[in-house]
Short mmCIF file of C-alpha atoms in Angstrom, two decimals:
data_model
loop_
_atom_site.label_atom_id
_atom_site.label_comp_id
_atom_site.label_asym_id
_atom_site.label_seq_id
_atom_site.Cartn_x
_atom_site.Cartn_y
_atom_site.Cartn_z
CA MET A 687 79.35 80.36 72.83
CA PHE A 688 78.47 79.57 69.58
CA ASN A 689 74.76 80.38 68.93
CA TYR A 690 75.29 79.46 65.19
CA THR A 691 75.63 77.04 62.82
CA PHE A 692 78.21 76.54 60.20
CA HIS A 693 77.02 75.54 56.51
CA TRP A 694 80.25 74.38 54.56
CA ARG A 695 78.17 72.89 51.66
CA PRO A 696 77.47 75.98 49.69
CA ALA A 697 80.62 77.18 50.16
CA LEU A 698 82.05 74.16 49.13
CA ASN A 699 79.62 73.93 46.05
CA ALA A 700 80.50 77.70 45.31
CA LEU A 701 84.31 76.27 45.00
CA PRO A 702 84.55 76.45 40.55
CA GLN A 703 83.14 79.72 40.72
CA MET A 704 85.77 80.56 43.60
CA LEU A 705 89.01 78.50 41.63
CA GLU A 706 87.74 81.28 38.34
CA GLY A 707 88.40 83.98 40.56
CA ALA A 708 91.79 82.62 41.69
CA VAL A 709 92.95 82.67 38.10
CA VAL A 710 91.77 86.31 38.24
CA THR A 711 93.67 86.56 40.85
CA LEU A 712 96.89 85.02 39.30
CA GLN A 713 96.70 87.33 36.05
CA ILE A 714 96.65 90.34 37.56
CA ALA A 715 99.46 89.27 39.37
CA VAL A 716 101.44 87.91 37.04
CA LEU A 717 100.74 90.63 34.67
CA SER A 718 101.59 93.37 37.65
CA MET A 719 104.88 91.77 38.04
CA ILE A 720 105.41 91.46 34.74
CA ILE A 721 105.52 95.13 33.76
CA GLY A 722 106.50 96.02 37.17
CA ILE A 723 109.77 94.27 36.43
CA ALA A 724 110.21 96.02 33.23
CA ILE A 725 109.53 99.64 34.59
CA GLY A 726 111.67 98.42 38.11
CA VAL A 727 114.73 97.76 35.97
CA VAL A 728 114.00 101.27 33.92
CA LEU A 729 113.79 102.74 37.20
CA ALA A 730 116.78 101.68 39.17
CA VAL A 731 118.78 102.54 35.76
CA MET A 732 117.65 105.62 36.28
CA GLN A 733 118.69 105.95 39.66
CA GLY A 734 122.64 105.70 38.46
CA SER A 735 122.37 108.32 36.18
CA ARG A 736 124.34 110.98 35.25
CA PHE A 737 121.44 113.40 34.54
CA ARG A 738 119.55 114.90 37.75
CA VAL A 739 116.07 114.61 36.10
CA PHE A 740 116.08 110.96 35.36
CA ARG A 741 117.68 110.28 39.28
CA GLY A 742 114.85 112.75 40.27
CA ILE A 743 111.72 111.09 38.20
CA ALA A 744 112.84 107.63 39.98
CA SER A 745 113.47 108.24 43.34
CA ALA A 746 109.73 110.43 43.36
CA TRP A 747 108.18 107.18 42.21
CA VAL A 748 110.48 104.79 44.42
CA GLU A 749 109.94 107.19 47.63
CA VAL A 750 106.23 107.50 46.86
CA ALA A 751 105.30 103.74 45.91
CA ARG A 752 107.04 102.35 49.30
CA ASN A 753 105.78 105.37 51.55
CA THR A 754 102.26 105.10 50.96
CA PRO A 755 99.87 102.15 51.61
CA ALA A 756 98.96 100.15 48.20
CA LEU A 757 95.17 100.79 48.97
CA PHE A 758 95.92 104.65 48.52
CA GLN A 759 97.93 103.97 45.25
CA ILE A 760 94.74 102.19 44.16
CA TYR A 761 92.53 104.68 45.11
CA MET A 762 94.47 107.04 43.05
CA ALA A 763 94.56 105.14 40.35
CA TYR A 764 90.61 104.71 40.53
CA PHE A 765 89.40 107.57 41.65
CA GLY A 766 92.43 110.33 41.45
CA LEU A 767 92.49 109.74 37.52
CA GLY A 768 89.11 109.98 37.02
CA GLN A 769 88.92 114.06 37.66
CA LEU A 770 91.75 113.92 35.13
CA GLY A 771 89.17 112.58 32.74
CA ILE A 772 90.96 109.12 32.88
CA HIS A 773 88.58 106.66 33.84
CA LEU A 774 90.01 103.45 34.83
CA ASP A 775 87.79 100.24 35.29
CA SER A 776 88.45 98.83 38.76
CA PHE A 777 90.13 96.06 37.42
CA VAL A 778 92.97 98.29 35.70
CA ALA A 779 92.85 100.53 38.02
CA LEU A 780 94.14 97.39 40.53
CA LEU A 781 96.38 96.56 38.28
CA ALA A 782 97.77 99.87 37.57
CA GLY A 783 98.00 100.72 41.66
CA ILE A 784 99.57 97.17 41.92
CA THR A 785 101.78 97.95 39.31
CA PHE A 786 102.91 101.16 40.75
CA ASN A 787 103.71 100.07 43.98
CA ASN A 788 105.60 96.40 42.60
CA ALA A 789 107.90 98.91 40.14
CA GLY A 790 108.64 101.01 43.16
CA TYR A 791 109.95 97.98 45.42
CA LEU A 792 111.31 96.23 42.59
CA ALA A 793 113.63 99.17 41.52
CA GLU A 794 115.16 99.28 45.15
CA THR A 795 115.75 95.65 45.11
CA PHE A 796 117.00 95.66 41.61
CA ARG A 797 119.20 98.83 42.42
CA GLY A 798 120.43 96.70 45.08
CA GLY A 799 121.53 93.80 42.42
CA LEU A 800 123.28 96.27 40.02
CA ARG A 801 125.26 96.99 43.16
CA ALA A 802 126.25 93.20 43.56
CA VAL A 803 127.50 93.05 39.38
CA PRO A 804 131.43 94.04 39.30
CA ARG A 805 132.17 97.28 37.16
CA THR A 806 135.20 95.62 35.89
CA GLN A 807 132.71 93.62 34.18
CA VAL A 808 130.99 96.28 32.12
CA ARG A 809 134.64 97.41 30.69
CA ALA A 810 135.57 93.92 30.17
CA ALA A 811 132.11 93.28 28.35
CA ARG A 812 132.91 96.70 26.35
CA SER A 813 136.53 96.06 25.55
CA LEU A 814 135.65 92.80 24.12
CA GLY A 815 133.36 95.19 21.80
CA PHE A 816 130.06 94.62 23.20
CA GLY A 817 127.82 97.65 22.66
CA ALA A 818 126.33 100.03 26.19
CA PHE A 819 122.94 98.25 25.40
CA ASP A 820 124.10 94.74 24.90
CA ALA A 821 126.76 94.67 27.85
CA PHE A 822 123.82 95.27 30.18
CA ARG A 823 121.17 93.37 28.81
CA LEU A 824 123.85 90.05 28.26
CA ILE A 825 126.21 90.62 31.14
CA VAL A 826 124.76 92.60 34.24
CA MET A 827 121.02 91.31 33.64
CA PRO A 828 121.48 87.87 34.15
CA GLN A 829 124.01 88.34 37.12
CA MET A 830 121.53 91.02 38.51
CA PHE A 831 118.62 88.53 38.51
CA ARG A 832 120.26 86.02 39.97
CA ALA A 833 121.02 87.96 42.72
CA VAL A 834 117.76 89.26 43.15
CA PHE A 835 115.53 86.14 42.60
CA HIS A 836 114.51 85.84 46.32
CA PRO A 837 113.20 89.09 46.89
CA MET A 838 111.39 89.05 43.58
CA THR A 839 109.53 85.92 44.68
CA ASN A 840 108.62 87.23 47.87
CA GLN A 841 107.55 91.03 45.76
CA MET A 842 105.37 88.12 43.72
CA VAL A 843 103.50 86.78 46.96
CA TRP A 844 102.64 90.15 48.02
CA ALA A 845 101.46 90.97 44.45
CA ILE A 846 98.92 88.02 45.30
CA LEU A 847 97.88 89.38 48.24
CA MET A 848 97.71 93.14 47.33
CA THR A 849 95.05 91.47 44.53
CA SER A 850 92.40 91.22 47.50
CA LEU A 851 92.09 95.07 47.38
CA GLY A 852 90.77 95.07 44.27
CA VAL A 853 87.23 94.44 46.07
CA ILE A 854 87.21 97.97 47.68
CA VAL A 855 87.26 99.28 44.71
CA GLY A 856 84.78 97.17 43.06
CA LEU A 857 86.46 94.57 41.25
CA ASN A 858 84.28 91.36 41.75
CA THR A 859 85.84 88.90 39.30
CA ASP A 860 88.80 88.08 41.31
CA LEU A 861 89.14 85.63 44.36
CA THR A 862 88.12 88.18 47.11
CA GLY A 863 85.74 90.08 44.88
CA VAL A 864 83.83 86.40 44.25
CA THR A 865 83.85 86.07 47.38
CA GLN A 866 82.32 89.05 48.32
CA GLU A 867 79.59 88.63 45.64
CA LEU A 868 78.74 85.32 47.28
CA ASN A 869 79.17 86.88 50.51
CA VAL A 870 76.43 89.49 50.17
CA ARG A 871 74.38 87.02 48.30
CA THR A 872 73.90 84.48 51.58
CA PHE A 873 76.11 86.33 54.30
CA ARG A 874 77.41 83.19 54.92
CA THR A 875 80.64 85.50 55.60
CA PHE A 876 83.25 83.18 57.50
CA GLU A 877 82.37 80.05 55.94
CA TYR A 878 82.79 81.48 52.18
CA PHE A 879 85.81 84.07 53.35
CA ALA A 880 87.86 80.90 55.35
CA ILE A 881 87.79 79.11 52.14
CA ALA A 882 89.08 82.07 50.25
CA ALA A 883 91.81 82.37 52.80
CA VAL A 884 92.95 78.67 52.21
CA LEU A 885 93.03 79.10 48.37
CA TYR A 886 95.24 82.35 48.87
CA TYR A 887 97.14 80.10 50.90
CA ILE A 888 97.63 77.70 48.60
CA ILE A 889 98.42 79.94 45.54
CA ALA A 890 100.95 81.80 47.88
CA LYS A 891 102.59 78.30 48.23
CA ILE A 892 102.47 77.00 44.73
CA VAL A 893 104.30 80.54 43.55
CA THR A 894 107.13 79.76 46.36
CA LEU A 895 107.74 76.43 45.63
CA GLY A 896 107.57 76.80 42.13
CA ALA A 897 110.06 79.76 42.37
CA ARG A 898 112.30 77.50 43.88
CA GLY A 899 112.29 74.84 41.30
CA ILE A 900 112.81 77.37 38.53
CA ALA A 901 115.88 78.97 40.84
CA TRP A 902 117.30 75.57 41.42
CA ARG A 903 116.90 74.96 37.09
CA LEU A 904 118.37 78.21 36.06
CA PHE A 905 120.67 79.02 38.58
CA LYS A 906 122.93 75.53 39.95
CA TYR A 907 125.96 76.17 38.11
CA MET B 1384 93.91 130.48 40.32
CA PHE B 1385 93.30 127.48 42.24
CA GLU B 1386 90.13 126.87 44.11
CA THR B 1387 89.17 124.22 46.35
CA ALA B 1388 86.14 123.58 47.96
CA LEU B 1389 88.36 121.99 51.19
CA SER B 1390 88.15 124.09 54.63
CA PHE B 1391 90.36 123.81 57.25
CA ASN B 1392 87.69 121.85 59.14
CA ASP B 1393 88.39 119.30 56.61
CA ILE B 1394 92.36 119.22 57.29
CA ILE B 1395 91.25 118.55 61.02
CA PHE B 1396 89.16 115.59 60.43
CA LEU B 1397 92.14 113.94 58.20
CA LEU B 1398 94.73 114.48 60.70
CA LYS B 1399 92.05 112.86 63.29
CA GLY B 1400 91.80 109.97 60.80
CA ALA B 1401 95.56 110.19 60.81
CA GLY B 1402 95.80 110.19 64.88
CA VAL B 1403 93.30 106.49 64.56
CA THR B 1404 95.99 105.24 62.11
CA LEU B 1405 98.98 105.96 64.05
CA LEU B 1406 97.00 105.14 67.80
CA VAL B 1407 96.00 101.14 65.55
CA THR B 1408 99.88 101.41 64.37
CA PHE B 1409 100.78 101.83 68.01
CA TRP B 1410 98.99 99.07 69.37
CA ALA B 1411 99.68 96.59 66.60
CA MET B 1412 103.40 97.17 66.62
CA ALA B 1413 102.80 96.89 70.93
CA GLY B 1414 101.16 93.85 70.83
CA GLY B 1415 103.06 92.39 67.63
CA THR B 1416 106.44 93.28 69.07
CA LEU B 1417 105.74 91.62 72.44
CA MET B 1418 104.52 88.28 70.65
CA GLY B 1419 107.10 88.89 67.92
CA VAL B 1420 110.19 87.87 70.44
CA VAL B 1421 108.38 85.41 72.54
CA PHE B 1422 107.51 83.92 69.16
CA GLY B 1423 110.98 84.43 67.74
CA THR B 1424 112.75 83.10 70.16
CA ILE B 1425 111.14 79.90 70.66
CA ARG B 1426 112.01 79.41 67.12
CA ALA B 1427 115.63 80.09 67.18
CA THR B 1428 116.08 78.48 70.93
CA ALA B 1429 113.93 75.84 70.96
CA PRO B 1430 113.34 72.11 69.37
CA ARG B 1431 112.39 71.49 66.14
CA TRP B 1432 109.15 69.79 66.79
CA VAL B 1433 107.82 72.92 69.23
CA GLY B 1434 109.28 75.37 66.41
CA TRP B 1435 107.93 73.95 63.30
CA PRO B 1436 104.58 73.95 64.19
CA LEU B 1437 104.86 77.38 65.49
CA ALA B 1438 106.50 78.21 61.97
CA PHE B 1439 103.66 76.89 60.00
CA VAL B 1440 101.19 78.99 62.18
CA LEU B 1441 102.66 82.26 61.43
CA ASP B 1442 103.51 81.76 57.81
CA ILE B 1443 99.81 81.43 57.39
CA PHE B 1444 99.75 85.03 58.63
CA ARG B 1445 102.29 86.11 55.91
CA SER B 1446 100.59 83.75 53.19
CA VAL B 1447 96.73 85.07 53.20
CA PRO B 1448 95.44 88.98 52.69
CA LEU B 1449 95.38 90.62 55.44
CA LEU B 1450 92.02 91.76 54.27
CA ILE B 1451 90.90 88.44 54.23
CA GLN B 1452 92.19 87.86 57.81
CA LEU B 1453 90.39 90.93 59.23
CA ILE B 1454 86.81 89.72 57.38
CA LEU B 1455 87.34 86.58 58.82
CA ALA B 1456 88.11 87.58 62.08
CA ASN B 1457 85.65 90.23 62.27
CA ALA B 1458 83.01 87.17 61.28
CA PHE B 1459 84.45 85.00 64.05
CA GLN B 1460 83.77 87.20 66.84
CA ALA B 1461 80.53 87.61 65.84
CA ILE B 1462 79.58 84.52 65.50
CA ALA B 1463 81.39 83.90 68.86
CA GLY B 1464 79.51 86.13 70.38
CA LEU B 1465 82.48 88.21 71.44
CA GLN B 1466 81.28 91.81 70.90
CA MET B 1467 84.57 93.03 70.05
CA SER B 1468 84.30 96.54 68.42
CA ALA B 1469 85.67 96.96 64.90
CA PHE B 1470 88.47 98.76 66.63
CA VAL B 1471 89.89 95.98 68.88
CA VAL B 1472 89.52 93.33 66.20
CA SER B 1473 91.48 95.45 63.60
CA CYS B 1474 94.61 95.91 66.53
CA VAL B 1475 94.17 91.78 67.57
CA VAL B 1476 94.30 91.00 63.77
CA LEU B 1477 96.92 93.71 63.22
CA ALA B 1478 99.67 92.24 66.10
CA LEU B 1479 99.12 88.56 64.92
CA TYR B 1480 100.17 89.91 61.62
CA THR B 1481 103.22 92.12 62.82
CA SER B 1482 103.88 89.59 65.31
CA SER B 1483 104.38 86.44 62.12
CA TYR B 1484 106.83 89.17 60.75
CA CYS B 1485 108.81 90.62 63.98
CA SER B 1486 109.44 86.76 64.80
CA GLU B 1487 111.21 86.14 62.07
CA ILE B 1488 113.48 89.42 62.67
CA VAL B 1489 113.91 88.55 65.92
CA ARG B 1490 115.05 85.09 64.93
CA GLY B 1491 117.37 86.37 62.20
CA GLY B 1492 118.37 88.76 64.75
CA ILE B 1493 119.24 86.08 67.51
CA ASP B 1494 120.63 83.84 64.82
CA ALA B 1495 123.39 86.70 63.87
CA VAL B 1496 125.08 86.47 67.29
CA PRO B 1497 128.00 84.02 66.72
CA VAL B 1498 127.56 80.68 68.61
CA THR B 1499 130.68 80.86 69.84
CA THR B 1500 130.17 83.93 71.44
CA ARG B 1501 127.67 82.89 73.50
CA ARG B 1502 129.67 79.83 74.37
CA ALA B 1503 132.21 81.85 75.88
CA ALA B 1504 129.36 83.59 77.84
CA ARG B 1505 128.30 81.01 79.40
CA SER B 1506 131.60 78.95 80.27
CA LEU B 1507 132.20 82.67 81.69
CA GLY B 1508 129.43 81.72 84.35
CA MET B 1509 126.40 83.10 82.69
CA THR B 1510 123.11 81.87 83.07
CA TRP B 1511 121.08 81.26 80.23
CA GLY B 1512 119.23 83.97 81.04
CA GLN B 1513 121.98 86.45 81.31
CA ASP B 1514 123.45 85.62 78.04
CA MET B 1515 120.15 85.99 76.42
CA ARG B 1516 119.81 89.53 78.35
CA GLU B 1517 123.44 90.66 78.44
CA ILE B 1518 124.99 89.03 75.67
CA VAL B 1519 122.63 88.37 72.68
CA PHE B 1520 120.23 91.14 73.24
CA PRO B 1521 122.32 93.89 72.63
CA LEU B 1522 124.07 92.18 69.69
CA ALA B 1523 121.03 91.18 68.03
CA LEU B 1524 119.15 94.65 68.33
CA ARG B 1525 121.28 96.04 66.03
CA VAL B 1526 120.43 93.30 63.64
CA MET B 1527 116.80 94.10 64.30
CA LEU B 1528 116.08 97.86 64.26
CA PRO B 1529 116.67 98.39 60.86
CA SER B 1530 114.51 95.83 59.94
CA TRP B 1531 111.86 96.48 62.94
CA ILE B 1532 111.52 100.01 61.40
CA GLY B 1533 110.68 99.12 58.40
CA LEU B 1534 108.17 96.49 59.50
CA THR B 1535 106.56 99.89 61.70
CA LEU B 1536 106.24 101.53 58.78
CA GLY B 1537 104.86 98.45 56.87
CA VAL B 1538 101.65 98.45 59.29
CA MET B 1539 101.05 101.78 59.63
CA LYS B 1540 100.29 101.42 55.32
CA ASP B 1541 98.85 98.19 56.05
CA THR B 1542 96.59 99.94 58.58
CA ALA B 1543 94.92 101.31 55.79
CA LEU B 1544 93.26 98.00 55.16
CA ILE B 1545 90.91 98.71 58.67
CA THR B 1546 88.61 101.06 56.58
CA TRP B 1547 86.87 97.89 55.17
CA LEU B 1548 85.19 97.27 59.03
CA GLY B 1549 83.98 100.83 59.23
CA ILE B 1550 86.70 102.60 61.07
CA ILE B 1551 87.76 106.23 59.94
CA GLU B 1552 91.22 106.50 59.51
CA LEU B 1553 93.24 108.74 57.36
CA LEU B 1554 92.52 107.05 54.13
CA ARG B 1555 88.72 106.46 54.85
CA SER B 1556 88.10 110.21 56.13
CA SER B 1557 89.67 111.05 52.97
CA GLN B 1558 87.38 109.16 51.16
CA ILE B 1559 84.20 110.74 52.64
CA ILE B 1560 85.45 114.50 51.98
CA VAL B 1561 86.08 113.14 48.71
CA THR B 1562 82.07 112.25 48.66
CA ARG B 1563 80.74 115.54 50.00
CA ILE B 1564 83.14 118.06 48.02
CA GLN B 1565 84.05 116.04 44.74
CA GLU B 1566 87.70 116.43 44.60
CA PRO B 1567 89.35 113.30 44.46
CA LEU B 1568 92.77 113.83 43.08
CA PHE B 1569 93.05 116.90 45.31
CA VAL B 1570 91.85 115.57 48.80
CA LEU B 1571 93.35 111.96 48.08
CA SER B 1572 96.82 113.74 47.64
CA ILE B 1573 96.86 115.50 50.85
CA ALA B 1574 96.15 112.02 52.24
CA GLY B 1575 99.04 110.71 50.64
CA LEU B 1576 100.99 113.46 51.47
CA ILE B 1577 100.42 113.10 55.14
CA TYR B 1578 101.09 109.10 54.85
CA PHE B 1579 104.36 110.16 53.03
CA LEU B 1580 105.35 112.81 56.02
CA MET B 1581 104.80 110.19 59.18
CA SER B 1582 106.43 107.12 56.86
CA PHE B 1583 109.45 109.33 55.02
CA PRO B 1584 111.65 110.69 57.64
CA ILE B 1585 111.42 107.17 59.96
CA SER B 1586 112.32 105.12 56.57
CA ARG B 1587 115.46 107.35 56.22
CA LEU B 1588 116.28 107.04 59.78
CA GLY B 1589 115.98 103.24 59.33
CA ARG B 1590 118.47 103.29 56.14
CA HIS B 1591 120.77 105.87 58.14
CA LEU B 1592 121.35 103.17 61.19
CA GLU B 1593 121.26 100.43 58.60
CA LYS B 1594 124.04 101.95 56.80
CA LYS B 1595 125.93 102.90 60.04
CA TRP B 1596 125.69 100.07 61.83
CA GLN B 1597 126.63 97.67 59.20
CA ASP B 1598 130.48 98.46 59.42
CA LEU B 1599 130.60 98.14 63.24
#
């Protein structure tokens, strides 16, 4: 059945290169999460706004992000914006696509988290002399993040997995991109991608366990 | 006035692509749900030494990018000389991927049924099978269905990745048209709109069911 000899040595020799790719993968994922969280909070607040325009913009963002494929969103950033004269290289396009996706999903998570914070707390804070922004920043936000920490961890893992789509728009510096470069040079597809899969698995596990450790430190009271 | 080189035939081509997307989604969900129910039931009821290894294997499908899974499976079937078409490979990989998420949903659903209810069923003389069919299944279904709908939509969006194996689904067909008429923004928007129209009503239905069944 197997008319094929596995060659693991060249694939293992490429490990340092692939680890460098893994660093880029992590960079993209972390960046997209940080920007995504910032936009997500704004969108979640906008969805509860009194003004219809804000609510409209926020729900449009959330629904498009949630109801179209991530790859489509990356294509939009890479090919679509090009027609408007905005030429993003594949790194920025991938980052933009994932960030757009993250922000949409996180906004929905944060909206649930905001609901978990009782309204009375805001009133209590305001009557103690907090400004509206300070009440949100110091009273609501910490409790909200506590409620949504676990879903946020999941989103981080998804962000890591989504970075693999960069190769489709020609990114060759992240883990999948580096692996694909090696693959087209050697045609040892299975060996190289098996190692990439193991690396992704390890990264995902480190992030999950790390997040659990952080949650334990932050929320143990 | 807005002008475009997009013809009626191109729209048909896109809709055919959408048909392929739906077909792959269907097979992935059918196979994935079937396996997911089996795996989920095992995880919820079998002893730990069976459940944990299974959980470990299923977790791999959720921790490795789907694109890598597709590439690996495709390379493996070529190595093993299975002569599977890219379409079959995609369906199999997506079904396994789905089953991993579905097993979590099923496990959650079964765990949501109170143990006391099940004991009551057993002490009324029901067999394990009757208890599962008549008591656990109807109660768990309420918990599972909204998440299952969410999973279906997730898988439908993930089918976009099978474009890498050369299957002409919705996103790929839009790319093909783009290379001809050079209007990426417009053509992609239409493809996105089709995805949105396939996904949005069902996602609304899922949210509605979730709300409605919450207070039952």
